Tab-separated table of C-alpha atoms in Angstrom:
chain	number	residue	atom	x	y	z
A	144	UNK	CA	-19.973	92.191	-37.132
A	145	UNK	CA	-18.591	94.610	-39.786
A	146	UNK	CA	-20.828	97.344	-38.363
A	147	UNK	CA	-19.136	96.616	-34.896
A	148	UNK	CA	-15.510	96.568	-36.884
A	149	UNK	CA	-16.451	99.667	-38.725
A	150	UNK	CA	-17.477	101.841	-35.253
A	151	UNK	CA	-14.206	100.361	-33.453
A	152	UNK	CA	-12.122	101.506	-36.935
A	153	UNK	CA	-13.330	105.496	-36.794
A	154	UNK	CA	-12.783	105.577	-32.780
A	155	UNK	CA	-9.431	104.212	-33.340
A	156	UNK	CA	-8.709	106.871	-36.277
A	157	UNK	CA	-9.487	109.508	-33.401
A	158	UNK	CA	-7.786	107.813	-30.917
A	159	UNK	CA	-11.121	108.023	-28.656
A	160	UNK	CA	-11.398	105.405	-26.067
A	161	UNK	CA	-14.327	107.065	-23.764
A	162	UNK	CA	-17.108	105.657	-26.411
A	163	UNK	CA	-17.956	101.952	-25.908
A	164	UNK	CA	-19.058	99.085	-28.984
A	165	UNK	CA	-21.460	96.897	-27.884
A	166	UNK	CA	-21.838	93.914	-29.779
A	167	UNK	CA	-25.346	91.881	-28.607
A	168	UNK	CA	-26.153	88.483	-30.593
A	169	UNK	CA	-27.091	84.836	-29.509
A	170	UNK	CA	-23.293	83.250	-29.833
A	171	UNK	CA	-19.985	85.442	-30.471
A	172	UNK	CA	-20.048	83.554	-34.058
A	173	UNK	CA	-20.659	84.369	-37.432
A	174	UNK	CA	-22.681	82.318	-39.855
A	175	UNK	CA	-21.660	81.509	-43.291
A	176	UNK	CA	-24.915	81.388	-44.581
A	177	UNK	CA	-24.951	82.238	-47.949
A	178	UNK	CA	-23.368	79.180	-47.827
A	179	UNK	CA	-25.676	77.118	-46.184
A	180	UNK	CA	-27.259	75.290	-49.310
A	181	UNK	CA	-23.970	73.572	-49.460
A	182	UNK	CA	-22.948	70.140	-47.686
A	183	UNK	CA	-21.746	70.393	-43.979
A	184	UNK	CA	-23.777	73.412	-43.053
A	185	UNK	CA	-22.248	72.499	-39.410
A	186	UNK	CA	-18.616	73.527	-40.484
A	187	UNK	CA	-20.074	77.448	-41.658
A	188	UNK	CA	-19.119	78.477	-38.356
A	189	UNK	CA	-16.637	81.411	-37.733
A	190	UNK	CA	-15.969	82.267	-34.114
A	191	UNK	CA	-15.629	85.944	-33.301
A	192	UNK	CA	-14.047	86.347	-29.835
A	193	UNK	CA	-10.376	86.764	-30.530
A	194	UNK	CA	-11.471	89.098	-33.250
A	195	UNK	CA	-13.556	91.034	-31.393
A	196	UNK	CA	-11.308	91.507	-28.649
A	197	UNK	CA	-8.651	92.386	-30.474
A	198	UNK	CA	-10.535	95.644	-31.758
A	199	UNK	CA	-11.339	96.595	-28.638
A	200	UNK	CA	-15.251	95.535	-29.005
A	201	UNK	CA	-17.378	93.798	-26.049
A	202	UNK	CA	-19.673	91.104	-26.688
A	203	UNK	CA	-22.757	90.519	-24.970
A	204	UNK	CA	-24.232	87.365	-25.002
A	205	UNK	CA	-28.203	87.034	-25.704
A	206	UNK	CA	-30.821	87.703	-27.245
A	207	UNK	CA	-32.176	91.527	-27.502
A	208	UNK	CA	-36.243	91.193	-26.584
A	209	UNK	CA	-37.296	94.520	-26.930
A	210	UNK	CA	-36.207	98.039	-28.045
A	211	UNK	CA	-37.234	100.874	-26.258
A	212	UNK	CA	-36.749	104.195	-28.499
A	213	UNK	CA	-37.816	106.766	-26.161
A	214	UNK	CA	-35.684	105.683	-23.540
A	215	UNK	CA	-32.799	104.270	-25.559
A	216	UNK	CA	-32.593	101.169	-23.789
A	217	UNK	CA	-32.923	97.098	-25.309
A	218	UNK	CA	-33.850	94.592	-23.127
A	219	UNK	CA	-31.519	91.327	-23.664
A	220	UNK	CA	-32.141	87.812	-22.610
A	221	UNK	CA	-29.498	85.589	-22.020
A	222	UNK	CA	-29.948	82.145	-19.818
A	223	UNK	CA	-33.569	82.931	-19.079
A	224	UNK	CA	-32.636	86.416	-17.459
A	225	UNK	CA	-33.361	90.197	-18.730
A	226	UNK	CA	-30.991	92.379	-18.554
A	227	UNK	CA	-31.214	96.313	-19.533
A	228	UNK	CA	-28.446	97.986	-22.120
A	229	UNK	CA	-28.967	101.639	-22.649
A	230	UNK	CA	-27.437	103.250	-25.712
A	231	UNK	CA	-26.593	106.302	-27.007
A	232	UNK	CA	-27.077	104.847	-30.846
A	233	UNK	CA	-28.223	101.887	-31.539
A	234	UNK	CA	-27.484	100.279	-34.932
A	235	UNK	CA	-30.008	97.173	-36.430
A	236	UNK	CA	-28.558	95.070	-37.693
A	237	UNK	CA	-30.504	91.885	-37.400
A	238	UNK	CA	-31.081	90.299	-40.234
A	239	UNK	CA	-33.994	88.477	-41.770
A	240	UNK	CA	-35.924	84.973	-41.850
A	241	UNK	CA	-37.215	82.666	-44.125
A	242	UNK	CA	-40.843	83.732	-44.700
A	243	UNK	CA	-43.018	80.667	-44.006
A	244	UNK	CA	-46.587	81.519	-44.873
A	245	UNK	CA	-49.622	79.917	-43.993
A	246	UNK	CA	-49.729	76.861	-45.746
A	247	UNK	CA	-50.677	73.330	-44.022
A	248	UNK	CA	-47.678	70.562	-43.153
A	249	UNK	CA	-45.054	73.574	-44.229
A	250	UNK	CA	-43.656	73.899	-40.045
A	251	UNK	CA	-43.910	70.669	-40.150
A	252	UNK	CA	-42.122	68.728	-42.875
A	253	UNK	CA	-40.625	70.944	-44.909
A	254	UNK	CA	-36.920	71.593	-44.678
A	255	UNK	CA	-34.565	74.815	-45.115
A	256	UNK	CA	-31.015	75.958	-45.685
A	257	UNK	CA	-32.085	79.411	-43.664
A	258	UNK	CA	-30.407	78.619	-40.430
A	259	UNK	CA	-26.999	76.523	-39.772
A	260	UNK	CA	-29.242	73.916	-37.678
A	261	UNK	CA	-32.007	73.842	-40.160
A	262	UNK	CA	-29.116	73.205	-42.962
A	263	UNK	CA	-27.886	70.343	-40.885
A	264	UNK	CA	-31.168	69.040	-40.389
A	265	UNK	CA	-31.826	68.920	-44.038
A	266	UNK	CA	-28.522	67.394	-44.471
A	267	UNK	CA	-29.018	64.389	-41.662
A	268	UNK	CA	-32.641	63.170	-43.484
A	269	UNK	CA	-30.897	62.729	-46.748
A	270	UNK	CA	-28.359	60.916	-44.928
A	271	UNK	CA	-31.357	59.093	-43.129
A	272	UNK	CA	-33.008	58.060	-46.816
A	273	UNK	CA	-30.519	55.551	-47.112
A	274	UNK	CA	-32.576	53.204	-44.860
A	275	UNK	CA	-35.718	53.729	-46.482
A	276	UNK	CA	-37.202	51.495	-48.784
A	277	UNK	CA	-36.185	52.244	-52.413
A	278	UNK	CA	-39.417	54.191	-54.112
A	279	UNK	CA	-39.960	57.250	-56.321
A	280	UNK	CA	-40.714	59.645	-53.588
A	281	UNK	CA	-37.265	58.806	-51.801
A	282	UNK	CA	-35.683	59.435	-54.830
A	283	UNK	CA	-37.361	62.577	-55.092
A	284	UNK	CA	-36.708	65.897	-53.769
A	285	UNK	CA	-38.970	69.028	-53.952
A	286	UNK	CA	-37.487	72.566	-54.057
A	287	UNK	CA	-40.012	75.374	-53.734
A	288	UNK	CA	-39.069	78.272	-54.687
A	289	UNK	CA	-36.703	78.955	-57.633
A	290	UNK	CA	-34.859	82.272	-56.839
A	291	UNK	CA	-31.420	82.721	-56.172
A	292	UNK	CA	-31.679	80.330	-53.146
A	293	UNK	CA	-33.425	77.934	-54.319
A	294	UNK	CA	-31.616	77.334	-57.561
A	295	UNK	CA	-28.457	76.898	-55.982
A	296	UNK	CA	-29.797	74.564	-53.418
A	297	UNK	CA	-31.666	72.550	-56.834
A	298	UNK	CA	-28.566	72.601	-58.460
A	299	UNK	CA	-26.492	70.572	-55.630
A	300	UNK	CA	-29.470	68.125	-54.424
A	301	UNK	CA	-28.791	65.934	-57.865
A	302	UNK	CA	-25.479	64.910	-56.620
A	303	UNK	CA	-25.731	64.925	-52.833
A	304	UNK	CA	-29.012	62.617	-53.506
A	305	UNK	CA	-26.671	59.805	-55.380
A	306	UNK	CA	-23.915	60.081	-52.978
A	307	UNK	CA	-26.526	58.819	-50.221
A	308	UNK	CA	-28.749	56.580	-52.346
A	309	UNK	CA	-26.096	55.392	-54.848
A	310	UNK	CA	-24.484	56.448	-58.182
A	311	UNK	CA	-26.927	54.659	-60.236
A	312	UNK	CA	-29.787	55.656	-57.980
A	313	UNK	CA	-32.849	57.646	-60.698
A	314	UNK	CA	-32.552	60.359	-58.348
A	315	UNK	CA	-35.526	63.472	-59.407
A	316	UNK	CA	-34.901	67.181	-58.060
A	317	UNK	CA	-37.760	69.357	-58.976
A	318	UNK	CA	-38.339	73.067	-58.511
A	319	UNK	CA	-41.999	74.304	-57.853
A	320	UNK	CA	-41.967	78.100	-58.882
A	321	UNK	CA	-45.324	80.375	-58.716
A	322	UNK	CA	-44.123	82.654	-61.653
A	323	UNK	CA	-43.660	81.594	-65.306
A	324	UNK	CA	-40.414	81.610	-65.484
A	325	UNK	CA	-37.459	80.209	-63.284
A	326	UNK	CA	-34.977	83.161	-61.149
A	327	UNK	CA	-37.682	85.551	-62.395
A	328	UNK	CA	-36.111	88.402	-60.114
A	329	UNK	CA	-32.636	87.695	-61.870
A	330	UNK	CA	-33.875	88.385	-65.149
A	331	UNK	CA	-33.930	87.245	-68.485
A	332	UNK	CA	-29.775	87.557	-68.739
A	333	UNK	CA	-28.576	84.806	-66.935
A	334	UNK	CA	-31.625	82.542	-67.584
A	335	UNK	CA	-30.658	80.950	-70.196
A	336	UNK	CA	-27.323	79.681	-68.574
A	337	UNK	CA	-29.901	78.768	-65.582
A	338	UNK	CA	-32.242	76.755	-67.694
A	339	UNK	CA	-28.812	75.020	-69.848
A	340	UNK	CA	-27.390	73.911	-66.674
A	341	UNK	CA	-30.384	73.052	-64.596
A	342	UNK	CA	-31.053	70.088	-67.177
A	343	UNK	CA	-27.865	69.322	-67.676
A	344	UNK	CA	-28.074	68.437	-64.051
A	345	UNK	CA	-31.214	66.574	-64.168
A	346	UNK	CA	-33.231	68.943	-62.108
A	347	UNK	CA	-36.824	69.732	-63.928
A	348	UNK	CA	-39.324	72.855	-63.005
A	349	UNK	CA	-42.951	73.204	-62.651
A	350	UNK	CA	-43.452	76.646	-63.361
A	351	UNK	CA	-46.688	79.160	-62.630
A	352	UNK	CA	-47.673	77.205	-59.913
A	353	UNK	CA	-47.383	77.832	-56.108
A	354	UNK	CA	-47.744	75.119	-53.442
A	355	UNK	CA	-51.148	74.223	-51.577
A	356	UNK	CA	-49.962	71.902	-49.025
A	357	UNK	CA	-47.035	69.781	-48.036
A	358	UNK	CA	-47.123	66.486	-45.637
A	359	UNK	CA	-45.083	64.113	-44.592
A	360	UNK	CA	-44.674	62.219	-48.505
A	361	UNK	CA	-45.102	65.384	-50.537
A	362	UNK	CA	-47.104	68.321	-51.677
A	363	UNK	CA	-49.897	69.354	-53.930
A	364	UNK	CA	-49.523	72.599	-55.816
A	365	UNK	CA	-52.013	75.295	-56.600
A	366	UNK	CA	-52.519	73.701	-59.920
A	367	UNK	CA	-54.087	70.518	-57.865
A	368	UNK	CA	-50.634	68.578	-58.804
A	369	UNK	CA	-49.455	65.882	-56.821
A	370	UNK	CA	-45.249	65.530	-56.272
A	371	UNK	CA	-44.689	62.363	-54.229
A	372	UNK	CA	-41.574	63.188	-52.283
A	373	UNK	CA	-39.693	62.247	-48.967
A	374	UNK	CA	-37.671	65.500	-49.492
A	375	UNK	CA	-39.368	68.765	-49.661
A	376	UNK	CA	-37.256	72.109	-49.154
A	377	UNK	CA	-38.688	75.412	-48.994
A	378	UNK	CA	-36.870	78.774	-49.901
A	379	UNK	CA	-40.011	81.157	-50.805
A	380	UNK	CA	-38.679	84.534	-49.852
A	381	UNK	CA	-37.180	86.224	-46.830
A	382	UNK	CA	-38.593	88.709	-44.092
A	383	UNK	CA	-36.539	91.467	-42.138
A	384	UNK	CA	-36.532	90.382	-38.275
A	385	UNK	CA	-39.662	91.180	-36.468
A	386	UNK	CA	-37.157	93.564	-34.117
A	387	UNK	CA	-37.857	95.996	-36.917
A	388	UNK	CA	-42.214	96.269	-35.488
A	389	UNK	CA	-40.347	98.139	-32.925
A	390	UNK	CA	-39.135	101.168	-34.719
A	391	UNK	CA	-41.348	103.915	-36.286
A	392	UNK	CA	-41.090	104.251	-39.731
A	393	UNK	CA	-41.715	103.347	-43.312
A	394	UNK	CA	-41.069	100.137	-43.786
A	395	UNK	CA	-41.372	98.192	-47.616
A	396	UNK	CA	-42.834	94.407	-48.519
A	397	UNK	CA	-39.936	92.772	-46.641
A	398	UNK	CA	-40.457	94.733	-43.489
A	399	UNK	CA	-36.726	96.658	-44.157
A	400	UNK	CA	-37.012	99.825	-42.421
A	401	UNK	CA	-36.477	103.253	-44.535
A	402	UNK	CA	-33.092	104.858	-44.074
A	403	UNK	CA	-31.206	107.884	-45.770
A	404	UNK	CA	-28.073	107.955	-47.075
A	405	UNK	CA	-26.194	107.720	-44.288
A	406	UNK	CA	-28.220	104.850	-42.814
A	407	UNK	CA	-30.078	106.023	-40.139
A	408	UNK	CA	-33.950	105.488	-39.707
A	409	UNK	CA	-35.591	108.143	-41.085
A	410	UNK	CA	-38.050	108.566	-38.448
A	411	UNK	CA	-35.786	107.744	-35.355
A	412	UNK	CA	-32.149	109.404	-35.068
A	413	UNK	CA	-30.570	107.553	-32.817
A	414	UNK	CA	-30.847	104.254	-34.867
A	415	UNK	CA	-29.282	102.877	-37.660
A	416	UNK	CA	-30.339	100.398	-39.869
A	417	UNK	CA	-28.700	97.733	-42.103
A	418	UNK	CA	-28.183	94.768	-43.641
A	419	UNK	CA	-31.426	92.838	-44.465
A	420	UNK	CA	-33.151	95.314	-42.076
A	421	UNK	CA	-32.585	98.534	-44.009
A	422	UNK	CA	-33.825	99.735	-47.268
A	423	UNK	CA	-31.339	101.540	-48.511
A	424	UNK	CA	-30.660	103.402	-52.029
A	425	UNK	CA	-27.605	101.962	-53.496
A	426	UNK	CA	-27.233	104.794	-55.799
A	427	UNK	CA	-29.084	107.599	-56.737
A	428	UNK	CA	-30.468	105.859	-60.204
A	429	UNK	CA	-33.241	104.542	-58.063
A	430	UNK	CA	-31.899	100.942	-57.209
A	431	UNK	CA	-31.988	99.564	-53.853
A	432	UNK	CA	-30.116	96.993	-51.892
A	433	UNK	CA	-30.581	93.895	-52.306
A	434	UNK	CA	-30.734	91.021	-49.104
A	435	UNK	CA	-27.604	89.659	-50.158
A	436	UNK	CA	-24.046	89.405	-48.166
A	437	UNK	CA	-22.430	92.028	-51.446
A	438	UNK	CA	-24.775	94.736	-49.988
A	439	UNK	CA	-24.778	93.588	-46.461
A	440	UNK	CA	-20.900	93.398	-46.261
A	441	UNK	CA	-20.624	97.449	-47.680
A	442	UNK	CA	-23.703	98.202	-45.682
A	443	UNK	CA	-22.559	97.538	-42.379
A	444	UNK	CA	-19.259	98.810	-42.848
A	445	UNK	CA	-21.465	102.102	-43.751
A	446	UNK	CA	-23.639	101.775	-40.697
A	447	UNK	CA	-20.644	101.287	-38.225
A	448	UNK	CA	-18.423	104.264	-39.536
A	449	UNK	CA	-21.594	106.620	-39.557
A	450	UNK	CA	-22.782	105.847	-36.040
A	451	UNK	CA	-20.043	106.436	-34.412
A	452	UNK	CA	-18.853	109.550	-36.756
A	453	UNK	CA	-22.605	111.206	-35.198
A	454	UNK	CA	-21.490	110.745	-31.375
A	455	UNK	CA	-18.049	112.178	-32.672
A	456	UNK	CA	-19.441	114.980	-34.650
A	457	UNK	CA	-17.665	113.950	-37.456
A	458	UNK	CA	-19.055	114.248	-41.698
A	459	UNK	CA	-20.423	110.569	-42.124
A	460	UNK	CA	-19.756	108.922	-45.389
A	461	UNK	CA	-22.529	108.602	-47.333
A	462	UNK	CA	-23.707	104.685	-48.201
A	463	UNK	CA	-22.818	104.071	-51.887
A	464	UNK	CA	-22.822	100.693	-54.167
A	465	UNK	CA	-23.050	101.606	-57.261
A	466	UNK	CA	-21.981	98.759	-59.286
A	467	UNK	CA	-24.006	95.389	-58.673
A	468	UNK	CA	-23.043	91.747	-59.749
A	469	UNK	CA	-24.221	88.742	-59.107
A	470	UNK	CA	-22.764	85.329	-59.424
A	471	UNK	CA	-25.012	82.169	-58.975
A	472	UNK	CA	-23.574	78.837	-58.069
A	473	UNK	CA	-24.996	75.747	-60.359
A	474	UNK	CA	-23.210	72.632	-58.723
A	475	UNK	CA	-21.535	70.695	-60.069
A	476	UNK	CA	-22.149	72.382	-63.693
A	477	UNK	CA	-20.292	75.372	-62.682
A	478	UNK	CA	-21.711	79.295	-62.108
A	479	UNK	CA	-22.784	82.291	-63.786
A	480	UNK	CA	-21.760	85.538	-63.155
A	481	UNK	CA	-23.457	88.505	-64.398
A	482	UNK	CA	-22.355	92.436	-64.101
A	483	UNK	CA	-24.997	95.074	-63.704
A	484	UNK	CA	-28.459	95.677	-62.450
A	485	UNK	CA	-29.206	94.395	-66.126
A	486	UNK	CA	-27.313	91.230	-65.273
A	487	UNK	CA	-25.375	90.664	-68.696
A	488	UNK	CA	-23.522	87.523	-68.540
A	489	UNK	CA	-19.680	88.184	-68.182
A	490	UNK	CA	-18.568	84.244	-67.193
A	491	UNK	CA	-20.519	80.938	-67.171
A	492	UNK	CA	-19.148	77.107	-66.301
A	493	UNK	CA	-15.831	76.710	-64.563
A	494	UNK	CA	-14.841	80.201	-64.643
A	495	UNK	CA	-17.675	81.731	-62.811
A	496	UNK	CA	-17.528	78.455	-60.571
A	497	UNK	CA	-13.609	79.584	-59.564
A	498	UNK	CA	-15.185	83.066	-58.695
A	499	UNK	CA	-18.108	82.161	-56.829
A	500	UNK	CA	-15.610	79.934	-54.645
A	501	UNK	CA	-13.515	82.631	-54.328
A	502	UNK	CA	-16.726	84.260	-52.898
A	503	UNK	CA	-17.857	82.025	-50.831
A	504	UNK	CA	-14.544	80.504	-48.916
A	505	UNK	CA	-12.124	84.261	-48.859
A	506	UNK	CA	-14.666	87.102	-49.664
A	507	UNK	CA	-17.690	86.681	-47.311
A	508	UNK	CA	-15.286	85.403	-43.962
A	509	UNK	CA	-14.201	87.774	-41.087
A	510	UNK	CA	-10.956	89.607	-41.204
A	511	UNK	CA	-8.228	87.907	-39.162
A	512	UNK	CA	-8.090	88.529	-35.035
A	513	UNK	CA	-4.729	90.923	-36.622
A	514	UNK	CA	-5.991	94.595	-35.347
A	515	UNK	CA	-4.563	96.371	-38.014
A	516	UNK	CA	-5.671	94.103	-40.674
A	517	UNK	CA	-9.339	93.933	-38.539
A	518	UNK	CA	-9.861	97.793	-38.560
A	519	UNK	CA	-8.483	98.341	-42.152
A	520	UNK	CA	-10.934	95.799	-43.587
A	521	UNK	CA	-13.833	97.539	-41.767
A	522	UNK	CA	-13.134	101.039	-43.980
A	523	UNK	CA	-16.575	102.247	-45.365
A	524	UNK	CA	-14.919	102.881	-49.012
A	525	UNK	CA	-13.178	99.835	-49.653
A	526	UNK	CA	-14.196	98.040	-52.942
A	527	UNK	CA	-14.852	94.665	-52.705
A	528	UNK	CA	-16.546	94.724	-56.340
A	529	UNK	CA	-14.311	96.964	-58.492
């Protein structure tokens, strides 16, 4: 969307109507989901067509199949049919997926906040433990995985569990984490504030320990633990879409493709990555984007502006982040928000939780259908994080 807002923004700045923007995804919506750990996932819905039309971008319904570099063309499904869209420059900007390994019963009975349907299918079997018999494993709800995701989704399951089983009910929210400590790629700044208000919240951790097999009343971890539970949730990394196979080039753990400054694929240039498909520098101190909607948000402004500044002949401007924050929700307990790559703690409790609502219900939402307002929020060098 903002790569889409970003292209239609520097054609309208040189008054150039002979280049089309192409917008190609499943629905013309955009999903909330770093919200998606939160209570009705169904509601993170944003519909795009009156915004998209009023910038002067077409959207085409489906589902792109293939990309064909040498011949600059995607093939797109959409009810059942292929259809053929050539392009002069094509930017990626398709996200990633929950990485589901290997592991028996995990397809199967495990849950997710990933997707808005898997959200709300998470969110209708709590509802649905009401009519189970009371025992320990319906009070119980498994977590794996205790990154950023995972501790925020911990750190609301205490209270959405008692609100369907009962005030009084002995709810138990446990996080299963494979490294020795909890958020270990947040660092030892915030933990502290993590650890404070995951017990204040009830939720315990079984740390250095990595998960074997789940089934239909729980899971057995790599220690050869048993954790009766109806609930299981799994939020054990992410994975750039598969789309990405299709493009030479270097790609890192995650499958991001390698870009330069400017965001296009090093190895192809006619395509653009970004987003959760790009690894991208976010200064020149080494660090490196992180799959996260504060470096998507800049990132596809970036892509946008630069792709269509090429078929212009126009300077592109140069991707640049340089200052990194992070703010973690913890329910009901409040938030911590942390400044740097270093992550010192700046606010904790209500303060941080004001912010990271802030975040989550203004900062992270499309621009108004307004084309003025549209186009100006699309610049490549505004500062969201100042």
């Amino acid at each position: 969307m903002w790569s889409a807002l970003a292209a239609a923004r520097a054609l309208d700045m040189q008054k150039r109507s002979d280049i089309e923007v192409v917008l190609v995804a499943p629905q013309p919506e955009l999903h909330v989901r770093p919200r998606l750990y939160e209570e009705a996932p169904n509601t993170m819905r944003v519909k795009l067509t009156e915004l998209l039309d009023a910038v002067g971008v077409r959207f085409m319904q489906g589902s792109v199949e293939k990309i064909d570099v040498q011949q600059q063309q995607v093939v797109v499904k959409a009810q059942g049919q292929d259809a053929q869209l050539s392009y002069d420059r094509l930017v990626l900007a398709a996200g990633s997926k929950l990485f589901r390994p290997d592991i028996p019963g995990l397809t199967r009975y495990a849950f997710s906040v990933d997707q808005v349907d898997e959200a709300a299918a998470l969110e209708a079997h709590i509802q649905s433990l009401r009519s189970q018999p009371d025992t320990e494993a319906r009070r119980t709800l498994v977590v794996v995985g205790g990154g950023f995701t995972g501790i925020e989704t911990a750190a609301e399951m205490p209270a959405r569990l008692r609100a369907a089983l009962g005030e009084s009910a002995a709810v138990n929210v446990v996080i299963v984490e494979r490294n020795s400590d909890i958020g270990p790629d947040l660092g030892p700044g915030p933990r502290p504030v993590i650890e404070q208000a995951l017990a204040e919240l009830g939720v315990t951790a079984v740390l250095g320990a990595g998960v074997t097999a789940i089934d239909e009343h729980g899971l057995v971890t790599s220690a050869g633990q048993r954790i009766d539970a109806s609930t299981v949730v799994w939020t054990a990394g992410a994975r750039a879409n598969e789309l990405t196979l299709q493009i030479p080039g270097e790609r890192d753990a995650y499958g991001r493709l390698h870009v330069d400054h400017d965001l296009r694929v090093k190895a192809v240039p006619t395509i653009y990555a970004t987003g959760d498909v790009a690894y991208a520098a976010t200064d020149d101190q080494g660090h490196v984007a992180m799959m996260s909607c504060q470096h998507a948000m800049n990132l596809g402004r970036s892509a946008g502006h630069n792709v269509a500044a090429d078929l212009l002949g126009l300077a592109p401007i140069p991707y640049s982040q340089p200052k990194y924050v992070t703010c973690l929700d913890l329910g009901p307990w409040g938030a911590v928000y942390t400044e740097g790559w270093e992550r010192s703690v700046k606010l904790v409790g209500a303060e941080a939780k004001a912010l990271k609502q802030k975040i989550n219900t203004e900062w992270i939402y499309p621009p108004s259908a307004n084309r003025a307002e549209a186009l100006e929020s699309a610049d490549p060098l505004r500062i969201v994080v100042a």
